[in-house]
């Protein structure tokens, strides 16, 4: 019994650990995109937050200061995204790509200049990290799990959520009602900043004991995929995050193991599955993912 | 991509504003250098001499620029059709895989003058094929090209890691590299070509691909502005509904433009595999696909602009290497930072300065 149960439980635990940054990022993207602003920059914001959090935690010795720095960094980048796309009607995809590329270089440049460790930050002692508090998981894992019902409730059950959804579907209507489209979109984008900041902090000072270059390793894009897979809705998105997390946990377990009847499954195949599944979903072969209607379109107030 | 608004002279719109955007990007990069505690002026001097100071440096600059011409043209062609192809990285990777597979199969059977065109064709074909699936999905199933091409970048990386580690790895090799191609399977180096006509230049990775890159630039210009399909492509980019109303079969145009885009990106793989390294290995594209986005945005999607921007980024890449050597506290990734800033200021914030200039010139003329 135990030989079956122990690996099962450890795989489930690993799934939750891997899925946590995905959930945080996917919820960030969901809030932003439901307001009509595409967020390709999840990856970059998470990576920037990871670097800031690790650097701050290394300098101050406090995990909470690290969290603050991580959130602040990601929120600032969200502000840049908002300034370019909401205020100046710039292309949202281009802005997100810019953030991703900028951060992938800047974290290494600053890391090398400040810490001289090949782009890494110093190893953090346990008191400068978020350590497990209950059942082997740290605070942020539980925060991520609690976030999903919160987002579902805010979007579905509050006035702010209703307006947010409306601004992503039909901004003219919201504008006509005398509510600021730009204000709502800024709030959504900044909420996304806070959540990606927490995700990056989790990567650097909870899951790991410091920053290493490119440590987000495409998880921001997987979160984006999970959000699309969940059709821009909180609970299905959580399901997709857990599924992708499980795939990752299984991929690690499957390394070099032969399965009866199939033989050895290439790790790359399992790693590629989230991307392949998302493409298949987008092709409309597994249900249809319909994006918010006004997504990607800057709102220009008609003054005539 | 954007119509010229009334009230701005053409030289301001295509010259001054883009130059200001690039200057802003470089200014912010200078501030970052300052924050690291180094002198931006010294950094710029090292980069300029490092990129252009001597013949070999220029050779390296042009070699990097070759890749960026291909990937920049790839992004530009798609932009003209109103599509954002983020998949240049993966398409170049798969294009290089196509060259490599062909060479590993044929390099001992065919002479060099036959292998080079086969390599060229397969780089373009594989790149186009990798773009064709997202293209078809965009045109016929309505999936968003940005998301699918991102996913295809990751799929390309996973596929090549699998092939390199399990299938193509040279026997007895520790690194995930294929065997080296036979001597016939390589593009002539430029120092050899120029040596034949009596011009002596230093040994650099610069190879015949740069001639192909220039030809591709001219070809794209002819195609976009002097052929019916090029016209249809730009019409779809301006307004798909109007194009359809005018009888253009927009779905075919979307697929064709993205395949062309992928083929161009695939040629960057030709430069790396058949031109320089003569073997397959991991990560040989090294971000050139993403640099292509910055190149296209900065070059305003025109082949001449793309060529100039590619030269600038080639110089940055080469100068950045020298910079990292001279000032160890500034790493090569500074170039990536500058790319990101250029995409931000020339792309996402492209309209930021326009109102100020419009006001300035309205006052000047009025």
mmCIF file of C-alpha atoms in Angstrom, chain A residues 68-273:
data_model
loop_
_atom_site.group_PDB
_atom_site.id
_atom_site.type_symbol
_atom_site.label_atom_id
_atom_site.label_comp_id
_atom_site.label_asym_id
_atom_site.label_seq_id
_atom_site.Cartn_x
_atom_site.Cartn_y
_atom_site.Cartn_z
ATOM 1 C CA UNK A 68 7.620 43.828 -1.008
ATOM 2 C CA UNK A 69 10.445 44.419 -3.477
ATOM 3 C CA UNK A 70 9.134 41.701 -5.784
ATOM 4 C CA UNK A 71 5.636 43.135 -5.828
ATOM 5 C CA UNK A 72 6.901 46.692 -6.280
ATOM 6 C CA UNK A 73 9.050 45.708 -9.268
ATOM 7 C CA UNK A 74 6.271 43.824 -11.025
ATOM 8 C CA UNK A 75 3.799 46.638 -10.353
ATOM 9 C CA UNK A 76 6.226 49.151 -11.839
ATOM 10 C CA UNK A 77 6.535 47.049 -14.989
ATOM 11 C CA UNK A 78 2.739 46.794 -15.116
ATOM 12 C CA UNK A 79 2.707 50.564 -14.899
ATOM 13 C CA UNK A 80 4.975 50.755 -17.936
ATOM 14 C CA UNK A 81 2.660 48.342 -19.763
ATOM 15 C CA UNK A 82 -0.336 50.458 -18.839
ATOM 16 C CA UNK A 83 1.398 53.699 -19.761
ATOM 17 C CA UNK A 84 2.269 52.312 -23.210
ATOM 18 C CA UNK A 85 -0.972 50.460 -23.961
ATOM 19 C CA UNK A 86 -3.700 52.285 -22.067
ATOM 20 C CA UNK A 87 -2.502 55.886 -22.006
ATOM 21 C CA UNK A 88 -0.675 55.913 -25.334
ATOM 22 C CA UNK A 89 -2.690 53.224 -27.188
ATOM 23 C CA UNK A 90 0.440 51.269 -28.016
ATOM 24 C CA UNK A 91 0.351 47.679 -29.225
ATOM 25 C CA UNK A 92 -0.234 45.443 -26.208
ATOM 26 C CA UNK A 93 1.613 42.447 -27.592
ATOM 27 C CA UNK A 94 4.640 44.529 -28.558
ATOM 28 C CA UNK A 95 4.724 46.093 -25.105
ATOM 29 C CA UNK A 96 4.593 42.684 -23.442
ATOM 30 C CA UNK A 97 7.367 41.341 -25.662
ATOM 31 C CA UNK A 98 9.451 44.418 -24.822
ATOM 32 C CA UNK A 99 9.035 43.773 -21.096
ATOM 33 C CA UNK A 100 9.994 40.113 -21.461
ATOM 34 C CA UNK A 101 13.139 40.829 -23.467
ATOM 35 C CA UNK A 102 14.163 43.805 -21.333
ATOM 36 C CA UNK A 103 13.855 41.813 -18.119
ATOM 37 C CA UNK A 104 15.631 38.732 -19.466
ATOM 38 C CA UNK A 105 18.671 40.925 -20.095
ATOM 39 C CA UNK A 106 18.412 43.331 -17.191
ATOM 40 C CA UNK A 107 18.191 40.700 -14.434
ATOM 41 C CA UNK A 108 21.482 39.204 -15.653
ATOM 42 C CA UNK A 109 23.223 42.569 -16.140
ATOM 43 C CA UNK A 110 22.257 43.841 -12.690
ATOM 44 C CA UNK A 111 22.823 40.475 -11.051
ATOM 45 C CA UNK A 112 26.368 40.257 -12.387
ATOM 46 C CA UNK A 113 27.134 43.860 -11.493
ATOM 47 C CA UNK A 114 25.756 43.668 -7.965
ATOM 48 C CA UNK A 115 26.612 40.149 -6.821
ATOM 49 C CA UNK A 116 29.389 38.890 -9.168
ATOM 50 C CA UNK A 117 28.112 35.306 -9.042
ATOM 51 C CA UNK A 118 27.462 34.563 -12.708
ATOM 52 C CA UNK A 119 24.014 36.141 -12.573
ATOM 53 C CA UNK A 120 22.918 34.431 -9.368
ATOM 54 C CA UNK A 121 22.028 36.074 -6.092
ATOM 55 C CA UNK A 122 23.604 34.789 -2.869
ATOM 56 C CA UNK A 123 22.143 31.635 -1.301
ATOM 57 C CA UNK A 124 19.518 32.648 1.210
ATOM 58 C CA UNK A 125 19.370 31.301 4.779
ATOM 59 C CA UNK A 126 15.995 29.842 5.862
ATOM 60 C CA UNK A 127 15.034 32.963 7.843
ATOM 61 C CA UNK A 128 15.207 35.072 4.655
ATOM 62 C CA UNK A 129 12.859 32.705 2.823
ATOM 63 C CA UNK A 130 9.265 31.587 3.001
ATOM 64 C CA UNK A 131 9.556 28.141 4.550
ATOM 65 C CA UNK A 132 6.848 25.454 4.745
ATOM 66 C CA UNK A 133 4.275 26.232 7.397
ATOM 67 C CA UNK A 134 1.723 23.424 7.050
ATOM 68 C CA UNK A 135 1.789 20.008 5.344
ATOM 69 C CA UNK A 136 5.113 20.843 3.739
ATOM 70 C CA UNK A 137 3.865 23.887 1.880
ATOM 71 C CA UNK A 138 4.573 27.547 2.447
ATOM 72 C CA UNK A 139 2.192 30.456 2.851
ATOM 73 C CA UNK A 140 2.201 31.404 -0.823
ATOM 74 C CA UNK A 141 0.894 28.015 -1.932
ATOM 75 C CA UNK A 142 -2.160 28.529 0.258
ATOM 76 C CA UNK A 143 -2.486 32.116 -0.872
ATOM 77 C CA UNK A 144 -2.548 30.936 -4.505
ATOM 78 C CA UNK A 145 -5.226 28.366 -3.720
ATOM 79 C CA UNK A 146 -7.289 30.948 -1.846
ATOM 80 C CA UNK A 147 -6.849 33.441 -4.649
ATOM 81 C CA UNK A 148 -8.932 31.447 -7.112
ATOM 82 C CA UNK A 149 -12.271 31.679 -5.237
ATOM 83 C CA UNK A 150 -11.430 35.314 -4.474
ATOM 84 C CA UNK A 151 -10.938 36.166 -8.156
ATOM 85 C CA UNK A 152 -14.040 34.162 -9.069
ATOM 86 C CA UNK A 153 -16.062 36.094 -6.479
ATOM 87 C CA UNK A 154 -14.667 39.509 -7.403
ATOM 88 C CA UNK A 155 -15.263 38.977 -11.112
ATOM 89 C CA UNK A 156 -18.623 37.311 -10.748
ATOM 90 C CA UNK A 157 -20.148 38.860 -7.663
ATOM 91 C CA UNK A 158 -18.964 42.419 -7.170
ATOM 92 C CA UNK A 159 -19.692 45.707 -8.888
ATOM 93 C CA UNK A 160 -15.982 46.173 -9.661
ATOM 94 C CA UNK A 161 -15.870 42.726 -11.275
ATOM 95 C CA UNK A 162 -18.931 43.361 -13.376
ATOM 96 C CA UNK A 163 -17.479 46.628 -14.643
ATOM 97 C CA UNK A 164 -14.139 44.976 -15.269
ATOM 98 C CA UNK A 165 -15.750 42.307 -17.408
ATOM 99 C CA UNK A 166 -17.861 44.884 -19.179
ATOM 100 C CA UNK A 167 -14.820 46.961 -20.063
ATOM 101 C CA UNK A 168 -13.254 43.909 -21.684
ATOM 102 C CA UNK A 169 -16.351 43.163 -23.740
ATOM 103 C CA UNK A 170 -17.844 46.527 -24.565
ATOM 104 C CA UNK A 171 -15.877 49.551 -23.358
ATOM 105 C CA UNK A 172 -18.204 52.017 -25.119
ATOM 106 C CA UNK A 173 -21.065 50.919 -22.881
ATOM 107 C CA UNK A 174 -18.947 51.383 -19.760
ATOM 108 C CA UNK A 175 -17.801 54.790 -20.972
ATOM 109 C CA UNK A 176 -21.367 55.826 -21.714
ATOM 110 C CA UNK A 177 -22.301 54.915 -18.155
ATOM 111 C CA UNK A 178 -19.797 57.534 -17.004
ATOM 112 C CA UNK A 179 -17.154 55.112 -15.743
ATOM 113 C CA UNK A 180 -13.519 55.582 -16.725
ATOM 114 C CA UNK A 181 -12.378 52.853 -19.114
ATOM 115 C CA UNK A 182 -8.744 53.767 -18.615
ATOM 116 C CA UNK A 183 -9.074 53.796 -14.833
ATOM 117 C CA UNK A 184 -10.608 50.326 -14.770
ATOM 118 C CA UNK A 185 -7.988 48.917 -17.122
ATOM 119 C CA UNK A 186 -5.161 50.455 -15.089
ATOM 120 C CA UNK A 187 -6.557 48.841 -11.948
ATOM 121 C CA UNK A 188 -6.766 45.463 -13.662
ATOM 122 C CA UNK A 189 -3.228 45.705 -15.018
ATOM 123 C CA UNK A 190 -1.839 46.762 -11.626
ATOM 124 C CA UNK A 191 -3.634 43.886 -9.868
ATOM 125 C CA UNK A 192 -1.890 41.669 -12.395
ATOM 126 C CA UNK A 193 1.378 43.301 -11.364
ATOM 127 C CA UNK A 194 0.826 42.469 -7.700
ATOM 128 C CA UNK A 195 0.044 38.832 -8.494
ATOM 129 C CA UNK A 196 2.988 38.301 -10.854
ATOM 130 C CA UNK A 197 5.142 39.951 -8.178
ATOM 131 C CA UNK A 198 4.029 37.327 -5.668
ATOM 132 C CA UNK A 199 4.639 34.601 -8.260
ATOM 133 C CA UNK A 200 8.199 35.774 -8.881
ATOM 134 C CA UNK A 201 8.859 36.070 -5.150
ATOM 135 C CA UNK A 202 7.645 32.492 -4.724
ATOM 136 C CA UNK A 203 10.074 31.252 -7.384
ATOM 137 C CA UNK A 204 13.105 32.976 -5.907
ATOM 138 C CA UNK A 205 12.707 32.872 -2.146
ATOM 139 C CA UNK A 206 10.155 30.157 -1.404
ATOM 140 C CA UNK A 207 10.629 27.395 -3.983
ATOM 141 C CA UNK A 208 14.348 28.138 -4.340
ATOM 142 C CA UNK A 209 16.967 29.742 -2.117
ATOM 143 C CA UNK A 210 17.921 32.566 -4.444
ATOM 144 C CA UNK A 211 17.705 33.868 -7.987
ATOM 145 C CA UNK A 212 19.344 32.142 -10.916
ATOM 146 C CA UNK A 213 19.350 33.431 -14.478
ATOM 147 C CA UNK A 214 16.231 32.743 -16.559
ATOM 148 C CA UNK A 215 14.714 30.924 -13.598
ATOM 149 C CA UNK A 216 11.139 31.559 -14.764
ATOM 150 C CA UNK A 217 11.982 29.269 -17.718
ATOM 151 C CA UNK A 218 8.805 29.861 -19.706
ATOM 152 C CA UNK A 219 6.378 29.403 -16.802
ATOM 153 C CA UNK A 220 4.814 32.778 -17.580
ATOM 154 C CA UNK A 221 3.928 31.454 -21.013
ATOM 155 C CA UNK A 222 2.593 28.206 -19.550
ATOM 156 C CA UNK A 223 0.412 30.322 -17.257
ATOM 157 C CA UNK A 224 -0.805 32.206 -20.316
ATOM 158 C CA UNK A 225 -1.585 28.873 -21.929
ATOM 159 C CA UNK A 226 -3.398 27.729 -18.775
ATOM 160 C CA UNK A 227 -5.500 30.893 -18.791
ATOM 161 C CA UNK A 228 -6.516 30.291 -22.396
ATOM 162 C CA UNK A 229 -7.082 26.626 -21.623
ATOM 163 C CA UNK A 230 -9.369 27.730 -18.816
ATOM 164 C CA UNK A 231 -11.188 29.953 -21.302
ATOM 165 C CA UNK A 232 -10.454 33.111 -19.257
ATOM 166 C CA UNK A 233 -12.457 31.735 -16.275
ATOM 167 C CA UNK A 234 -10.968 31.258 -12.778
ATOM 168 C CA UNK A 235 -11.956 27.693 -11.864
ATOM 169 C CA UNK A 236 -11.188 26.060 -15.223
ATOM 170 C CA UNK A 237 -7.917 28.027 -15.245
ATOM 171 C CA UNK A 238 -7.038 26.547 -11.859
ATOM 172 C CA UNK A 239 -7.752 23.121 -13.328
ATOM 173 C CA UNK A 240 -5.445 23.804 -16.252
ATOM 174 C CA UNK A 241 -2.678 25.050 -13.931
ATOM 175 C CA UNK A 242 -2.945 21.901 -11.815
ATOM 176 C CA UNK A 243 -2.943 19.733 -14.938
ATOM 177 C CA UNK A 244 0.171 21.438 -16.322
ATOM 178 C CA UNK A 245 1.760 21.237 -12.868
ATOM 179 C CA UNK A 246 0.987 17.526 -12.733
ATOM 180 C CA UNK A 247 2.513 17.016 -16.192
ATOM 181 C CA UNK A 248 5.675 18.699 -14.963
ATOM 182 C CA UNK A 249 5.819 16.632 -11.776
ATOM 183 C CA UNK A 250 5.215 13.449 -13.761
ATOM 184 C CA UNK A 251 7.859 14.424 -16.321
ATOM 185 C CA UNK A 252 10.460 14.567 -13.551
ATOM 186 C CA UNK A 253 9.344 11.165 -12.218
ATOM 187 C CA UNK A 254 9.285 9.574 -15.675
ATOM 188 C CA UNK A 255 12.860 10.480 -16.469
ATOM 189 C CA UNK A 256 14.547 7.257 -17.557
ATOM 190 C CA UNK A 257 11.631 5.050 -16.479
ATOM 191 C CA UNK A 258 10.194 2.564 -18.948
ATOM 192 C CA UNK A 259 6.421 2.091 -18.916
ATOM 193 C CA UNK A 260 5.075 -1.365 -19.727
ATOM 194 C CA UNK A 261 3.765 -1.529 -23.282
ATOM 195 C CA UNK A 262 4.965 1.959 -24.282
ATOM 196 C CA UNK A 263 8.624 1.923 -23.416
ATOM 197 C CA UNK A 264 10.496 4.987 -22.255
ATOM 198 C CA UNK A 265 8.533 8.193 -22.720
ATOM 199 C CA UNK A 266 10.781 11.067 -23.828
ATOM 200 C CA UNK A 267 10.828 13.788 -21.179
ATOM 201 C CA UNK A 268 10.663 16.419 -23.911
ATOM 202 C CA UNK A 269 7.319 15.014 -25.064
ATOM 203 C CA UNK A 270 5.788 15.453 -21.628
ATOM 204 C CA UNK A 271 7.312 18.920 -21.309
ATOM 205 C CA UNK A 272 5.923 19.913 -24.692
ATOM 206 C CA UNK A 273 2.411 18.708 -23.868
#
